Short mmCIF file of C-alpha atoms and ligand atoms in Angstrom, two decimals:
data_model
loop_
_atom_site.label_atom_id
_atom_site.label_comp_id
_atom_site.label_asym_id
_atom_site.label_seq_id
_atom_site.Cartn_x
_atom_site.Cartn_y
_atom_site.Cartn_z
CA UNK A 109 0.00 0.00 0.00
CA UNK A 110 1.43 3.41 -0.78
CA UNK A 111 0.55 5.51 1.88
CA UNK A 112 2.17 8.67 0.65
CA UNK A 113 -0.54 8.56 -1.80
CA UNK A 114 -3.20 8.34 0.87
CA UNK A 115 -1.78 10.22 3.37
CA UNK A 116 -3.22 13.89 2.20
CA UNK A 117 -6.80 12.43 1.72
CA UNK A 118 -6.59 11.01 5.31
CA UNK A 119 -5.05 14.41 6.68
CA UNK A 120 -7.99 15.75 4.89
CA UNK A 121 -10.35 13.72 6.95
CA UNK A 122 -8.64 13.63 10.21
CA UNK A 123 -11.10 14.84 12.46
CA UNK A 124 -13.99 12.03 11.54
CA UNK A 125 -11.26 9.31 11.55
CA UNK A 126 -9.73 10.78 14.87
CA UNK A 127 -13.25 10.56 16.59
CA UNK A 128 -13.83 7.21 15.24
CA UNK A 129 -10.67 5.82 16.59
CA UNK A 130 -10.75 7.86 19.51
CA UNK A 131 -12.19 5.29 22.44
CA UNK A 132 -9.86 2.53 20.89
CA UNK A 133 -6.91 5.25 21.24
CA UNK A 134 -7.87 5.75 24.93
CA UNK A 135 -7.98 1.78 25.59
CA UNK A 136 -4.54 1.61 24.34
CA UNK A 137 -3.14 4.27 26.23
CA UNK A 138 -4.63 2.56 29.21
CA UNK A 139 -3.04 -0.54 28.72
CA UNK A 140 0.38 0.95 27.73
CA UNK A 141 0.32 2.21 31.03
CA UNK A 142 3.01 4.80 30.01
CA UNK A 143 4.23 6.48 33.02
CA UNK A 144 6.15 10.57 33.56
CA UNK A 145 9.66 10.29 31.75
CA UNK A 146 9.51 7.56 29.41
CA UNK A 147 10.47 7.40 26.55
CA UNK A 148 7.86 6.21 23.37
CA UNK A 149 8.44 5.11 20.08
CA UNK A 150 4.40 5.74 18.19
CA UNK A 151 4.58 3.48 15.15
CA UNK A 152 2.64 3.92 12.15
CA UNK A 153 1.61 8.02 14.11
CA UNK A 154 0.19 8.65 10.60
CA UNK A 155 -1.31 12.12 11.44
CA UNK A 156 -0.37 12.29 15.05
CA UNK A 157 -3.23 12.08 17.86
CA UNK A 158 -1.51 8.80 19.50
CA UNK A 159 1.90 10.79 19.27
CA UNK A 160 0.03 13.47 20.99
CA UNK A 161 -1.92 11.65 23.78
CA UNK A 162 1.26 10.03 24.63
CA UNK A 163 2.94 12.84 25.18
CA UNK A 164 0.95 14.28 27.77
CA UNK A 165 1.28 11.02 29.84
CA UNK A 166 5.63 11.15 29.89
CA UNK A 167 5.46 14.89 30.17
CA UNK A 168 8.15 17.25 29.28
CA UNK A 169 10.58 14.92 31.52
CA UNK A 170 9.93 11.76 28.44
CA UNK A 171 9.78 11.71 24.80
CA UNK A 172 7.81 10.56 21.86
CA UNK A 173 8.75 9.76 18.45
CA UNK A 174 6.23 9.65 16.32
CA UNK A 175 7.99 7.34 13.21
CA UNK A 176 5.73 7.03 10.10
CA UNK A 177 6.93 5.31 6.43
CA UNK A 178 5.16 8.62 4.96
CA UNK A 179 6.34 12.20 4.49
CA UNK A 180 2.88 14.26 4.64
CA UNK A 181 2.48 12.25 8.17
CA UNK A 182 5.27 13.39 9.76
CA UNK A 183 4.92 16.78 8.25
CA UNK A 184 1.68 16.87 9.75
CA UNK A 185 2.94 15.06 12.80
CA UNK A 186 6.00 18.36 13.24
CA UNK A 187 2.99 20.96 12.07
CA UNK A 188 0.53 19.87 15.61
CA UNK A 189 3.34 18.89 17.57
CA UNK A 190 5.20 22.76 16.89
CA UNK A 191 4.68 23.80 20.83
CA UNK A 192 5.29 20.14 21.63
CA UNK A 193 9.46 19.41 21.76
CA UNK A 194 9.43 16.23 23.40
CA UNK A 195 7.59 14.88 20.25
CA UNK A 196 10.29 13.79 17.42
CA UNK A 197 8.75 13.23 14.06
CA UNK A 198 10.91 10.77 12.19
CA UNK A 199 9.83 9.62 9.05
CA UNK A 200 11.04 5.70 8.16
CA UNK A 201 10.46 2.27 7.35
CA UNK A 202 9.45 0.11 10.20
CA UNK A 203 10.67 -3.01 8.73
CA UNK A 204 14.36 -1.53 8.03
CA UNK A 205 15.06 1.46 9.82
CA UNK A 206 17.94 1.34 12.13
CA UNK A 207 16.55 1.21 15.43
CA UNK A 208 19.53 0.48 17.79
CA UNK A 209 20.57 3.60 18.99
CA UNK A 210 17.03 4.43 20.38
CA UNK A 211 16.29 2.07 23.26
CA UNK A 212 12.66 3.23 24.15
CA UNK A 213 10.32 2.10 27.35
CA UNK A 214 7.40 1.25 25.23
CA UNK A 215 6.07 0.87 21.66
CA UNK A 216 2.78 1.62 20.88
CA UNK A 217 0.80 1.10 17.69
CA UNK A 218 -2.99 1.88 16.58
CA UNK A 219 -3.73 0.39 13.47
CA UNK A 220 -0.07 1.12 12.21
CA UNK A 221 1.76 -2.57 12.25
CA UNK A 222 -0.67 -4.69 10.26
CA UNK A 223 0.93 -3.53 6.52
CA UNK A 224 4.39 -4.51 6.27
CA UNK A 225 5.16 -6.48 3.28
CA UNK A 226 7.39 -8.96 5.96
CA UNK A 227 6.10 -9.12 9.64
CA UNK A 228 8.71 -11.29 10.83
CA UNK A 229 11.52 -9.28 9.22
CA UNK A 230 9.16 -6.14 10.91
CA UNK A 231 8.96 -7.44 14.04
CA UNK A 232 12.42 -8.63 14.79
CA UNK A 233 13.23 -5.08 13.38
CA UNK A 234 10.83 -3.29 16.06
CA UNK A 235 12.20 -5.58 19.02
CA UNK A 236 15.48 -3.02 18.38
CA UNK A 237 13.88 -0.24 19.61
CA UNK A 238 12.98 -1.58 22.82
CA UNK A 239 15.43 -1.38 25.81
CA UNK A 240 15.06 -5.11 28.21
CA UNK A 241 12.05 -5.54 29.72
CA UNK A 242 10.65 -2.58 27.37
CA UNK A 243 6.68 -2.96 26.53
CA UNK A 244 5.16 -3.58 23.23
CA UNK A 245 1.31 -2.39 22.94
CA UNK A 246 -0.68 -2.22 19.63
CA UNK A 247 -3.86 -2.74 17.98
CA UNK A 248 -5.45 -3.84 15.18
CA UNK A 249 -8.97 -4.74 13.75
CA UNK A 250 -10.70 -8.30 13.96
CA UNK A 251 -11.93 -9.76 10.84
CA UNK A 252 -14.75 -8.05 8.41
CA UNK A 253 -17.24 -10.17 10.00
CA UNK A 254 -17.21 -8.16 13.45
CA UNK A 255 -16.04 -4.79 10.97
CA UNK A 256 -18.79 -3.13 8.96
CA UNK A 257 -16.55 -0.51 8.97
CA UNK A 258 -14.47 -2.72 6.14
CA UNK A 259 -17.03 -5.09 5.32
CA UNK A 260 -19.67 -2.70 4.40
CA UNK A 261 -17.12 -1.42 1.51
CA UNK A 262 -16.27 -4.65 0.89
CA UNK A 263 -19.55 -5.51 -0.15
CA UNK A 264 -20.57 -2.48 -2.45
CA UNK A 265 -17.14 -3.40 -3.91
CA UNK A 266 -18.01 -6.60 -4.71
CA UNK A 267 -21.94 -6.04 -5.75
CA UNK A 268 -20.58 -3.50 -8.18
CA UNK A 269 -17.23 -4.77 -9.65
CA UNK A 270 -18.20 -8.94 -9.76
CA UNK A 271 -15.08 -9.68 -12.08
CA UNK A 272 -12.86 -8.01 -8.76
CA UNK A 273 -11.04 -11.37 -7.35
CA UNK A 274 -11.76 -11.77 -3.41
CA UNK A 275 -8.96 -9.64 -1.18
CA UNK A 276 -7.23 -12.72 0.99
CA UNK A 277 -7.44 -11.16 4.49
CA UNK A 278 -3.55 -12.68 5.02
CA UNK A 279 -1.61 -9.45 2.27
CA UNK A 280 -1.05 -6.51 4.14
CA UNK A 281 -3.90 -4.65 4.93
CA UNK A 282 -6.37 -3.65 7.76
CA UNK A 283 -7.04 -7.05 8.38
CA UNK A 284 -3.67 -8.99 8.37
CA UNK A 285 -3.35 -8.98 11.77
CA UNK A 286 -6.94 -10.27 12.49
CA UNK A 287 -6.01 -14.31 13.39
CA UNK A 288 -4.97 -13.74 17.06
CA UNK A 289 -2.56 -17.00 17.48
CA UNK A 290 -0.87 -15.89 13.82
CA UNK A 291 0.36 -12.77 15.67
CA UNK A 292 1.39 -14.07 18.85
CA UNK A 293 2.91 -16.81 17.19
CA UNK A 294 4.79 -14.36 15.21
CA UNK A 295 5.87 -12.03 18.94
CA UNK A 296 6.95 -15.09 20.28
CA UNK A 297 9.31 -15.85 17.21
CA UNK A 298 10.55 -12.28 16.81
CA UNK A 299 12.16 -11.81 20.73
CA UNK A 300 8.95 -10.65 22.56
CA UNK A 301 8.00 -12.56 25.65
CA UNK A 302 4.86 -12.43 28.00
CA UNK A 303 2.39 -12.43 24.88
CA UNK A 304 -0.99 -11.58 25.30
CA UNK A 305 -3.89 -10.80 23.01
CA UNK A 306 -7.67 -9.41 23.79
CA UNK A 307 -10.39 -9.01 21.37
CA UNK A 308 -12.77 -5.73 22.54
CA UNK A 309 -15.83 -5.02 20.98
CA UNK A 310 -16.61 -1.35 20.79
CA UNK A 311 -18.11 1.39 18.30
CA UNK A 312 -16.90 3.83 15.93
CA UNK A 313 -18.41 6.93 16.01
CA UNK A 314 -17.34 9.45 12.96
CA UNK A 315 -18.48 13.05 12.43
CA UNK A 316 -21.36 12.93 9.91
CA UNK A 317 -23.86 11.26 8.48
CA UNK A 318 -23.78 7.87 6.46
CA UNK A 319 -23.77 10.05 3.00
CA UNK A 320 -20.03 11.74 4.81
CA UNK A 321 -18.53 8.39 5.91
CA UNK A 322 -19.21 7.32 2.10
CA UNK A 323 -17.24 10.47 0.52
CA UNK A 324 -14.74 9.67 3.41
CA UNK A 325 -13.75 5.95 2.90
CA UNK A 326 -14.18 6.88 -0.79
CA UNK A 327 -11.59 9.57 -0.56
CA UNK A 328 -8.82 7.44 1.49
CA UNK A 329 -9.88 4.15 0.22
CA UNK A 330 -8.45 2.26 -2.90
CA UNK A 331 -11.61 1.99 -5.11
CA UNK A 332 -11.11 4.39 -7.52
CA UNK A 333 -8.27 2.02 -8.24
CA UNK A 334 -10.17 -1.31 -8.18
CA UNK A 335 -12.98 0.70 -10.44
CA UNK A 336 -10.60 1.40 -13.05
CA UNK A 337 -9.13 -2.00 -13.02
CA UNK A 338 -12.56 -3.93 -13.12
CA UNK A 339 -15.00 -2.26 -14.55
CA UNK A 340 -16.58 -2.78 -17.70
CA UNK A 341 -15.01 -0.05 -19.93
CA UNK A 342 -17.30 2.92 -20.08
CA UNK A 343 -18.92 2.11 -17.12
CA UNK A 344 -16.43 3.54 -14.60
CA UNK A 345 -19.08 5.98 -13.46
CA UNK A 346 -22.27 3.97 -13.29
CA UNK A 347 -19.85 1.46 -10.70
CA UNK A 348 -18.33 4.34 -8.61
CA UNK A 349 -21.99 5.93 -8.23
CA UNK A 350 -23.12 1.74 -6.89
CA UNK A 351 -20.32 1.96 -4.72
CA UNK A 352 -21.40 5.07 -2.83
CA UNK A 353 -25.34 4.22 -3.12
CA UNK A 354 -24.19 0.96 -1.43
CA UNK A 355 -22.17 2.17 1.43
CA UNK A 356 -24.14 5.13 2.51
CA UNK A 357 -27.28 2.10 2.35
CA UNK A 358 -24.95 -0.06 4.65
CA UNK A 359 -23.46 2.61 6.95
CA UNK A 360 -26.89 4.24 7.18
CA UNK A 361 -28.57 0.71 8.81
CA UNK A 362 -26.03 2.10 11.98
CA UNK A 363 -27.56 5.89 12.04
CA UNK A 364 -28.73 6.83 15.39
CA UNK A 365 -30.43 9.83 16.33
CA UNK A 366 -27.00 11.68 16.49
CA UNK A 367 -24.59 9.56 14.89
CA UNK A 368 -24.00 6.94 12.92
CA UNK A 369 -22.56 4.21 15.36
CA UNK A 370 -20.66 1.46 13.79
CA UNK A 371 -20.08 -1.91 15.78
CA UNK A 372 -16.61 -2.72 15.60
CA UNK A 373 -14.35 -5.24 16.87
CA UNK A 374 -10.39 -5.03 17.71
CA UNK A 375 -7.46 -6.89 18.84
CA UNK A 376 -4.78 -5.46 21.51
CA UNK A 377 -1.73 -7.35 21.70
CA UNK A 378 0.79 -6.42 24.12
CA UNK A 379 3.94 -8.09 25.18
CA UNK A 380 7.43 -7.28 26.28
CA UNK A 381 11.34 -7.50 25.40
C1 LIG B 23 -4.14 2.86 9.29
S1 LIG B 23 -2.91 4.11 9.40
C2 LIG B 23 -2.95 4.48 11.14
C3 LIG B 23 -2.45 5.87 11.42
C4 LIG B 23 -2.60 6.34 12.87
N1 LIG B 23 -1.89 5.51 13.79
C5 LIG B 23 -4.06 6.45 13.22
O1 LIG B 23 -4.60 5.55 13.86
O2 LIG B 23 -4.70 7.43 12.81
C6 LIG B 23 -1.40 3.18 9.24
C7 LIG B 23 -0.15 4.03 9.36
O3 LIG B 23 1.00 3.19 9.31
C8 LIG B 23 1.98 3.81 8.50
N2 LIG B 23 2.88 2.76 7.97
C9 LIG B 23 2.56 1.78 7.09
N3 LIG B 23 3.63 1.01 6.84
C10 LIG B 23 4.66 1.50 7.58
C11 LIG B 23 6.02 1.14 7.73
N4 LIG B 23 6.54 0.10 7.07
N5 LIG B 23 6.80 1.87 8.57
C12 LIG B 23 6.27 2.95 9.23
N6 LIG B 23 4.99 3.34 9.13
C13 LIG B 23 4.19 2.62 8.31
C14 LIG B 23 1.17 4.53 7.42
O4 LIG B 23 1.87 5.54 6.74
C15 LIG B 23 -0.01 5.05 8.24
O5 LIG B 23 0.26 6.31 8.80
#
């Protein structure tokens, strides 16, 4: 996944996604237990609130750095954190930067560890940055079945683009990291000890109405791409325009009298070095 390419759209939409992922951000925090002084390394910060959050909790006394594969991220990332020193925006490859010299108290993750093209060569990699008996905490979604957040998408995808092959949940993507024993599996053979997994079920709850989560995912999701590959030459438009009637049909069956409330479903790992 290119996520230089998405990362504008997604700065674009930060508030609705921020709000969505904002009581699964606060669960996190709470189990990484980060304490005054630390020192954090936020994988995957994309545009920055985890970075942020955790640096209130170490305090002037700790550090963050908020690491991120894409440029615009940790742009954004040095843009919010301005008044903020001890958050360092780096911008790097999880699965081959050169971690050694950094020697943090705890990792933490949300939704950032679940695309690396090798999560053994990843993880091994990440172990670096931890200093003995350093923490690990991340999290990442369950499978489309507890996710209409994907699996609504999914669907219109599929309704209008039939000739589209079936995504296998095991590429990097959202849901790579969904099979719980695959990932501990994976700590426990990559240097992390103490492994532990729970699945939560909670709710997303974006700004907006179905019709805005629609333009949203449509904006920072890859279907203009799968349109162009699969459609039926000439009929580009007719499948986008499916695609949106679709998910604002599915994301609308959540709408409340306030918000639109989507079930979700996630996985928090934690273990240490
Ligand atoms: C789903 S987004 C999550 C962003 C942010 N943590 C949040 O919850 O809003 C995944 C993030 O992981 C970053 N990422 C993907 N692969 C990476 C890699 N190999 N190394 C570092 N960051 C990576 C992406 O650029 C993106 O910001």
């Amino acid at each position: 996944m290119d996520w230089s390419a998405v990362a504008h759209a997604w700065i674009d939409h930060e508030a609705p996604i921020e709000r969505a992922h904002s009581p699964i951000k606060n669960e996190l925090l709470k189990r990484a237990a980060l304490r005054s002084g630390e020192k954090v390394l936020d994988l995957g910060c994309g545009s920055g609130a985890l970075a942020l959050a955790a640096a209130e909790r170490v305090g002037p006394q700790g550090s963050v750095i908020a690491f991120d594969i894409a440029d615009a991220f940790v742009a954004r990332v040095e843009e919010r954190a301005k008044d903020v020193p001890h958050i360092l925006p780096v911008q790097g490859d999880a699965q081959t930067f050169i971690f050694s010299d950094v020697k943090c108290d705890a990792v933490i993750s949300l939704f950032g560890t679940m695309f690396f093209p090798d999560p053994q060569v990843a993880f091994a990699n990440i172990g670096n940055s931890l200093k003995d008996g350093g923490r690990i905490t991340f999290v990442t979604w369950a499978g489309p079945q507890h996710n209409p957040w994907f699996s609504v998408p999914g669907k219109a995808l599929a309704d209008a683009l039939p000739e589209m092959p079936k995504p296998d949940p095991s590429t990097p993507g959202p849901m790579a990291f969904a099979n719980v024993e695959m990932v501990t599996d994976l700590l426990s053979r990559t240097g992390f000890a103490d492994v532990a997994a729970e699945e939560i079920d909670t709710h997303l709850t974006p700004i907006g109405a179905a019709a805005d989560i629609t333009a949203m995912m449509l904006a920072i999701g890859p279907f203009r791409g799968a349109v162009s590959q699969f459609a039926k030459p000439g009929e580009e438009r007719s499948a986008m325009d499916s695609i949106a009637k679709g998910m604002t049909a599915g994301y609308g069956a959540f709408a409340g009298e306030q918000d639109v409330r989507v079930p979700a479903r996630v996985i928090f790992y934690t273990a240490t070095r």
